[in-house]
Amino acid sequence: MNKLRVGIIGCGNIFPMHAVSAELSGYADVVAVCDVKEDRAKREAERHNCDYYLDYKQMIDEANLDVVHVCTPHYLHAPMVVYAAQAGKHVLTEKPMSITVEDANRMIQVSEENGVTFGVIFQNRYNPGPQLLKSELESGKLGRVLGARCSVTWMRTDEYYSKSDWKGTWEKEGGGVLIDQAIHTLDLMRWLINEEVDYIDAHIENRTHHLIDVEDIGEGVITFKSGVTASFYAINYYSYDAQVEIELHCENGIARMYGSKGTIQYNDGAVISRENDLSESIDFGEGVKSYWGVSHSKQIKAYYESVINSSKPFIDGYDALKTQKLVAGIYESGKTHTRVHV
Ligand SMILES: NC(=O)c1ccc[n+]([C@@H]2O[C@H](COP(=O)([O-])OP(=O)(O)OC[C@H]3O[C@@H](n4cnc5c(N)ncnc54)[C@H](O)[C@@H]3O)[C@@H](O)[C@H]2O)c1
C-alpha cells in the first residue's frame, strides 16, 4: 500500500502531536508543512525531512497531498478545510471545528460534495476512562441518565494571552474558556449522554483577564429533550489546572470522570474503573504538555484507516457539529441573557 501523503498547516503548539502521530501510524508520510511564520515552517520541515510552504493554498495546490491536517487558529479552520476539500483532499481539523455553526455546516457540505473524509479532533474520547463510561451506558447496565454535571477549573495567565496573536479575541478564537479549554469536557459529557439538546440557559463573563475580550467563566444548564438537565461550570482563572470532573447520575449507579480516570459505582456496590495506561507513552518532543497524552495518535491512526477504507471516521463533521451547536448555544444564551433552543 502506498502511504498517504500528509501536509500539516500550522506549526505551533499542537503540531508535534499531529506530525509524530502521522509518522508513527504506519499509514502516512508527512511530506509538507506550512506556517506563515517561516522560522516555524522551516524548523519543522527540517525535523520531518519534508518541504515547507508559507501559503496553505500553494501547499494544497502543489504538494500532491492525500490528507491535510489543520492546526491553526480557530477562525482559519473553516476556510482551510473548505479549500482543501474543494481540492479533493481529505481533511482532519483540530477542535473546535469552527467558530460558527454556519461555517461548520459549510465544512460538512463541501466535504460531502467533494467526496472527501472529514474528521475533527476530540482526542479525549479515545481515553480508556470515557470509553468505559460510554460502553457501560450503551450496554444499558446503568439505566437512564437522570442528571449530569461537569466542571473545568484551569489556569490561563495573562501571559498565556499576551503571548498569542489570536487567543482572547472573539474574531480569531471565537470565545475563551468555553470554546478553547472546556470544549473537550462539554464534548465528552454530550457524547456520553447522547441525547438531543432542548435548550441552554447560560451565563458568561470576563472576571479576571482584563487584557482580553472573551469570557473566562461560563456556567449554566443544558436541558436535553428527555428532560435530563446537565449543569456545567468552567473557569480559567484557577491557580492550577485541576482535574476535570464529569458526573452522570444514572438509574443504576453513578458514572464519573475525574481527570482521565473513569469510575462506575453501581447501586449494588460493584465498582469498575479505568485509567490511562501509563506504559503507553510517546515522545512528542520538547514543550508538549503531558496531559495531551497519546490519544491524538489513536484518533489520527483511526482517521487514516477511515480514509483508506472509505468509511465514516469515528468523529466526523456531523458528530462534531453537535458539540459546535452546544457551544454556540451557550454563547448565544450568555450574550443575550435568554434561554436558547438549539
Ligand atoms: N486537541 C487538543 O487538546 C489541543 C491542544 C492545543 C491546541 N489545540 C488546537 O490546535 C489549534 C492550534 O492551536 P495551537 O495552540 O497550536 O496554536 P499556535 O498559535 O501555537 O499555532 C498556530 C500556528 O498557526 C500558524 N498560522 C496562523 N495563520 C496561518 C495561516 N494563514 N497559514 C498557515 N499557518 C498559520 C501560526 O503562525 C502558528 O504557528 C487550535 O485549534 C487549538 O484549539 C488542540
Coordinates of C-alpha atoms and ligand atoms in Angstrom, one line a residue:
M1 CA 0.0 0.0 0.0
N2 CA 1.3 3.5 -0.8
K3 CA 1.5 5.7 2.2
L4 CA -0.9 8.7 2.5
R5 CA 0.9 11.9 1.6
V6 CA 0.2 14.3 4.5
G7 CA 0.5 18.1 4.7
I8 CA 0.1 19.9 8.0
I9 CA -1.0 23.6 8.2
G10 CA 0.1 25.4 11.4
C11 CA 3.5 24.6 13.1
G12 CA 2.6 25.8 16.6
N13 CA 1.9 24.1 19.9
I14 CA -0.2 21.2 18.7
F15 CA 1.8 20.5 15.6
P16 CA 4.1 17.7 17.1
M17 CA 1.0 15.7 18.2
H18 CA 0.0 15.6 14.5
A19 CA 3.4 15.2 12.8
V20 CA 4.7 12.5 15.2
S21 CA 1.3 10.7 15.2
A22 CA 1.2 10.7 11.4
E23 CA 4.7 9.2 11.2
L24 CA 4.0 6.6 13.9
S25 CA 0.7 5.5 12.4
G26 CA 2.5 3.4 9.7
Y27 CA -0.1 4.7 7.2
A28 CA 1.4 8.1 6.3
D29 CA 4.4 10.3 5.5
V30 CA 4.5 14.0 6.4
V31 CA 5.6 15.4 3.0
A32 CA 4.8 19.1 3.6
V33 CA 4.2 21.6 6.4
C34 CA 3.0 25.2 6.2
D35 CA 3.1 28.2 8.5
V36 CA 3.0 31.9 7.9
K37 CA 6.0 32.1 10.3
E38 CA 8.8 30.9 8.2
D39 CA 11.1 30.0 11.1
R40 CA 8.5 27.6 12.4
A41 CA 7.8 26.0 9.0
K42 CA 11.5 25.7 8.2
R43 CA 12.3 24.2 11.6
E44 CA 9.5 21.5 11.2
A45 CA 10.4 20.8 7.6
E46 CA 14.0 20.1 8.7
R47 CA 12.8 17.9 11.6
H48 CA 10.5 15.9 9.4
N49 CA 12.6 15.9 6.3
C50 CA 9.9 17.4 4.1
D51 CA 9.0 20.6 2.0
Y52 CA 7.7 23.7 3.6
Y53 CA 5.3 26.4 2.4
L54 CA 4.2 29.8 3.7
D55 CA 0.9 29.8 1.9
Y56 CA -1.5 26.9 2.6
K57 CA -3.2 27.3 -0.8
Q58 CA 0.1 26.8 -2.5
M59 CA 0.8 23.7 -0.4
I60 CA -2.5 22.2 -1.2
D61 CA -2.2 23.1 -4.9
E62 CA 1.4 21.9 -5.4
A63 CA 2.4 19.2 -2.8
N64 CA 0.3 16.3 -4.3
L65 CA -1.3 15.6 -0.9
D66 CA -3.8 13.0 0.1
V67 CA -4.6 14.4 3.5
V68 CA -4.4 17.9 5.1
H69 CA -4.3 18.4 8.8
V70 CA -5.5 21.9 10.1
C71 CA -3.7 23.0 13.3
T72 CA -4.2 26.8 13.0
P73 CA -6.2 29.4 15.0
H74 CA -9.9 28.7 15.2
Y75 CA -11.1 31.3 12.7
L76 CA -9.0 29.7 10.0
H77 CA -10.3 26.1 10.3
A78 CA -13.4 26.7 8.1
P79 CA -11.6 28.4 5.1
M80 CA -8.7 25.9 5.2
V81 CA -11.0 22.9 5.4
V82 CA -13.2 24.2 2.6
Y83 CA -10.2 25.0 0.4
A84 CA -8.6 21.5 1.0
A85 CA -11.9 19.7 0.4
Q86 CA -12.6 21.6 -2.8
A87 CA -9.1 20.5 -4.0
G88 CA -10.2 16.9 -3.3
K89 CA -8.0 16.4 -0.1
H90 CA -9.2 14.5 2.9
V91 CA -9.1 16.9 5.9
L92 CA -8.6 16.5 9.6
T93 CA -9.0 19.6 11.7
E94 CA -8.2 20.4 15.3
K95 CA -11.0 21.3 17.7
P96 CA -13.1 23.4 17.7
M97 CA -14.5 22.5 14.3
S98 CA -15.1 26.3 13.6
I99 CA -16.2 29.4 15.2
T100 CA -19.8 29.5 13.9
V101 CA -22.4 26.8 13.2
E102 CA -22.8 28.2 9.7
D103 CA -19.1 27.6 8.9
A104 CA -19.4 24.1 10.4
N105 CA -22.4 23.3 8.1
R106 CA -20.4 24.5 5.1
M107 CA -17.4 22.4 6.0
I108 CA -19.6 19.3 6.1
Q109 CA -21.4 20.2 2.9
V110 CA -18.2 20.9 0.9
S111 CA -16.6 17.7 2.2
E112 CA -19.6 15.7 1.1
E113 CA -19.8 17.4 -2.3
N114 CA -16.2 16.6 -3.0
G115 CA -16.3 13.0 -1.6
V116 CA -13.5 13.6 1.0
T117 CA -13.3 12.2 4.5
F118 CA -13.6 15.0 7.1
G119 CA -12.6 14.4 10.7
V120 CA -12.5 16.6 13.8
I121 CA -10.1 16.1 16.7
F122 CA -11.6 15.4 20.1
Q123 CA -8.9 13.0 21.2
N124 CA -10.2 12.6 24.8
R125 CA -13.0 10.3 23.5
Y126 CA -10.2 7.8 22.9
N127 CA -9.1 7.7 26.5
P128 CA -9.9 4.5 28.4
G129 CA -11.9 6.3 31.1
P130 CA -14.5 7.8 28.7
Q131 CA -14.5 4.6 26.7
L132 CA -15.5 2.6 29.8
L133 CA -18.3 5.0 30.7
K134 CA -19.6 5.0 27.1
S135 CA -19.7 1.2 26.8
E136 CA -21.4 0.8 30.2
L137 CA -24.0 3.4 29.3
E138 CA -24.6 1.8 25.9
S139 CA -24.9 -1.6 27.4
G140 CA -28.0 -0.4 29.4
K141 CA -26.5 -1.6 32.7
L142 CA -26.5 1.9 34.1
G143 CA -30.1 2.6 33.1
R144 CA -31.3 6.1 32.2
V145 CA -29.2 9.2 32.9
L146 CA -31.1 11.2 35.5
G147 CA -28.8 14.2 35.8
A148 CA -25.3 15.4 35.0
R149 CA -22.7 17.9 35.9
C150 CA -19.2 18.8 34.8
S151 CA -16.5 21.3 35.8
V152 CA -13.3 22.6 34.4
T153 CA -11.2 24.8 36.6
W154 CA -7.9 25.6 34.9
M155 CA -5.3 28.4 34.8
R156 CA -4.6 30.5 31.8
T157 CA -2.5 33.5 32.8
D158 CA -2.4 37.0 31.3
E159 CA 0.9 35.9 29.8
Y160 CA -0.7 33.0 28.0
Y161 CA -3.0 35.5 26.2
S162 CA -0.4 38.3 25.6
K163 CA 2.0 35.8 24.0
S164 CA -0.6 34.8 21.4
D165 CA -1.7 36.9 18.4
W166 CA -5.1 35.2 18.3
K167 CA -6.2 33.9 21.7
G168 CA -8.6 36.0 23.8
T169 CA -10.4 37.5 20.8
W170 CA -13.9 36.8 19.6
E171 CA -12.9 37.1 15.9
K172 CA -10.0 34.7 16.0
E173 CA -10.5 32.4 18.9
G174 CA -14.3 32.6 18.9
G175 CA -14.6 32.8 22.7
G176 CA -12.5 31.9 25.7
V177 CA -12.6 29.2 28.3
L178 CA -15.6 27.5 26.7
I179 CA -14.6 27.2 23.1
D180 CA -11.0 26.5 23.8
Q181 CA -10.5 24.7 27.1
A182 CA -13.9 23.4 28.3
I183 CA -15.0 22.2 24.9
H184 CA -13.3 18.8 25.4
T185 CA -15.3 18.2 28.6
L186 CA -18.5 19.5 27.1
D187 CA -18.0 17.2 24.2
L188 CA -17.4 14.2 26.4
M189 CA -20.5 14.9 28.5
R190 CA -22.7 15.5 25.5
W191 CA -21.3 12.3 23.8
L192 CA -21.9 10.2 26.9
I193 CA -25.4 11.5 27.4
N194 CA -26.1 11.1 23.7
E195 CA -29.5 12.9 23.6
E196 CA -30.8 15.8 21.7
V197 CA -30.5 19.2 23.4
D198 CA -33.7 21.1 24.1
Y199 CA -32.4 24.4 25.5
I200 CA -29.5 26.1 27.1
D201 CA -29.5 28.7 29.8
A202 CA -26.1 30.1 30.5
H203 CA -24.1 32.9 31.9
I204 CA -20.7 34.1 30.6
E205 CA -18.4 36.8 31.9
N206 CA -14.9 38.1 31.9
R207 CA -14.0 38.3 35.6
T208 CA -10.2 38.4 35.8
H209 CA -8.5 38.6 32.4
H210 CA -8.7 42.3 31.6
L211 CA -6.3 42.1 28.7
I212 CA -8.8 40.1 26.7
D213 CA -12.4 40.5 25.5
V214 CA -13.7 36.9 25.8
E215 CA -15.2 35.0 28.7
D216 CA -13.1 33.5 31.4
I217 CA -16.1 31.9 33.2
G218 CA -19.1 30.1 31.8
E219 CA -21.7 28.3 33.7
G220 CA -25.2 27.1 33.1
V221 CA -27.6 24.3 32.3
I222 CA -28.1 22.2 29.2
T223 CA -31.5 20.6 29.2
F224 CA -32.0 17.6 27.0
K225 CA -35.3 16.7 25.2
S226 CA -35.6 13.7 27.6
G227 CA -35.8 16.3 30.5
V228 CA -32.3 15.5 31.8
T229 CA -30.5 18.6 33.0
A230 CA -26.7 18.8 32.8
S231 CA -25.0 21.7 34.6
F232 CA -21.5 23.0 33.7
Y233 CA -19.0 25.3 35.3
A234 CA -15.8 26.4 33.6
I235 CA -13.2 28.9 34.6
N236 CA -9.7 29.5 33.5
Y237 CA -8.6 31.7 36.4
Y238 CA -8.0 29.0 38.9
S239 CA -4.5 28.6 40.5
Y240 CA -3.6 25.5 38.5
D241 CA -5.1 23.0 36.0
A242 CA -7.3 20.9 38.4
Q243 CA -8.6 17.6 37.2
V244 CA -11.7 18.0 35.1
E245 CA -14.8 16.3 36.5
I246 CA -17.9 14.8 34.9
E247 CA -20.6 13.0 36.8
L248 CA -23.6 11.3 35.4
H249 CA -26.2 10.2 37.9
C250 CA -28.0 7.2 36.4
E251 CA -30.8 4.9 37.5
N252 CA -28.5 2.1 38.5
G253 CA -25.4 4.0 39.6
I254 CA -23.0 6.9 39.1
A255 CA -20.6 7.3 36.3
R256 CA -17.7 9.6 37.0
M257 CA -14.7 11.0 35.2
Y258 CA -12.0 12.6 37.4
G259 CA -9.2 13.7 35.2
S260 CA -8.6 10.8 32.9
K261 CA -9.9 8.2 35.3
G262 CA -13.4 6.8 34.7
T263 CA -15.2 5.1 37.5
I264 CA -18.6 3.4 37.7
Q265 CA -20.2 2.9 41.1
Y266 CA -23.2 0.7 40.7
N267 CA -26.1 0.9 43.3
D268 CA -25.5 -2.7 44.1
G269 CA -21.9 -1.9 45.4
A270 CA -20.0 -3.0 42.3
V271 CA -17.3 -0.6 41.2
I272 CA -15.3 -0.6 38.0
S273 CA -12.7 1.9 36.8
R274 CA -10.3 2.5 34.0
E275 CA -7.4 4.9 33.8
N276 CA -4.9 5.9 31.0
D277 CA -2.3 3.2 30.6
L278 CA 0.9 4.9 31.8
S279 CA 3.1 2.5 29.9
E280 CA 1.7 3.9 26.7
S281 CA 3.8 6.9 26.1
I282 CA 5.1 8.7 23.0
D283 CA 7.9 11.1 22.8
F284 CA 6.4 14.1 21.0
G285 CA 9.4 16.3 21.7
E286 CA 10.1 19.3 23.8
G287 CA 7.3 21.7 25.0
V288 CA 4.4 19.2 24.6
K289 CA 2.1 19.1 27.5
S290 CA 2.0 15.6 29.1
Y291 CA -1.8 15.7 29.7
W292 CA -2.4 15.7 25.9
G293 CA -1.4 12.0 26.3
V294 CA -1.4 9.5 23.4
S295 CA -5.0 9.8 22.3
H296 CA -4.1 12.1 19.4
S297 CA -2.1 9.2 17.9
K298 CA -5.1 6.9 18.4
Q299 CA -7.5 9.2 16.7
I300 CA -5.2 10.1 13.8
K301 CA -4.4 6.4 13.1
A302 CA -8.1 5.6 13.2
Y303 CA -8.8 8.6 10.9
Y304 CA -6.3 7.3 8.3
E305 CA -7.9 3.9 8.4
S306 CA -11.3 5.6 7.6
V307 CA -9.6 7.3 4.7
I308 CA -8.1 4.1 3.4
N309 CA -11.3 2.1 3.9
S310 CA -13.6 4.9 2.7
S311 CA -15.5 4.5 6.0
K312 CA -17.0 7.1 8.3
P313 CA -14.5 8.4 10.8
F314 CA -15.4 7.9 14.5
I315 CA -15.7 11.7 14.9
D316 CA -16.9 13.1 11.7
G317 CA -18.3 16.6 10.9
Y318 CA -21.9 15.7 11.9
D319 CA -20.7 14.4 15.3
A320 CA -18.5 17.5 15.9
L321 CA -21.3 19.8 14.8
K322 CA -23.4 18.7 17.8
T323 CA -20.8 20.0 20.1
Q324 CA -20.3 23.1 18.0
K325 CA -24.0 23.8 18.3
L326 CA -23.9 23.3 22.0
V327 CA -21.0 25.8 22.4
A328 CA -22.7 28.3 20.1
G329 CA -25.9 27.9 22.1
I330 CA -24.1 28.6 25.3
Y331 CA -22.5 31.8 23.8
E332 CA -25.9 33.0 22.5
S333 CA -27.6 32.4 25.8
G334 CA -24.7 34.1 27.7
K335 CA -24.7 37.1 25.4
T336 CA -28.5 37.6 25.2
H337 CA -29.3 36.5 28.7
T338 CA -32.0 34.3 27.3
R339 CA -32.9 30.7 27.2
V340 CA -31.7 29.4 23.8
H341 CA -33.3 26.4 22.0
V342 CA -30.7 24.6 19.9
Ligands
LIG1 N1 -6.8 18.8 21.0 C1 -6.1 19.5 21.9 O1 -6.0 19.1 23.1 C2 -5.5 20.8 21.6 C3 -4.5 21.3 22.3 C4 -3.9 22.6 22.0 C5 -4.4 23.2 20.8 N2 -5.4 22.6 20.1 C6 -5.9 23.3 18.9 O2 -4.9 23.4 17.9 C7 -5.1 24.5 17.1 C8 -3.8 25.3 17.1 O3 -3.5 25.7 18.5 P1 -2.0 26.0 18.9 O4 -2.0 26.0 20.4 O5 -1.1 25.0 18.2 O6 -1.8 27.4 18.3 P2 -0.5 28.2 18.0 O7 -0.8 29.6 17.9 O8 0.6 27.7 18.8 O9 -0.1 27.6 16.5 C9 -0.9 28.0 15.4 C10 0.1 28.2 14.2 O10 -0.7 28.5 13.0 C11 0.1 29.4 12.3 N3 -0.8 30.2 11.3 C12 -1.6 31.2 11.6 N4 -2.2 31.6 10.5 C13 -1.8 30.8 9.5 C14 -2.0 30.7 8.1 N5 -2.8 31.6 7.5 N6 -1.4 29.8 7.4 C15 -0.5 28.9 8.0 N7 -0.2 28.9 9.3 C16 -0.9 29.9 10.0 C17 0.7 30.3 13.3 O11 1.8 31.0 12.8 C18 1.1 29.3 14.4 O12 2.4 28.8 14.2 C19 -6.3 25.3 17.7 O13 -7.5 24.9 17.0 C20 -6.3 24.8 19.1 O14 -7.6 24.8 19.8 C21 -5.9 21.5 20.4

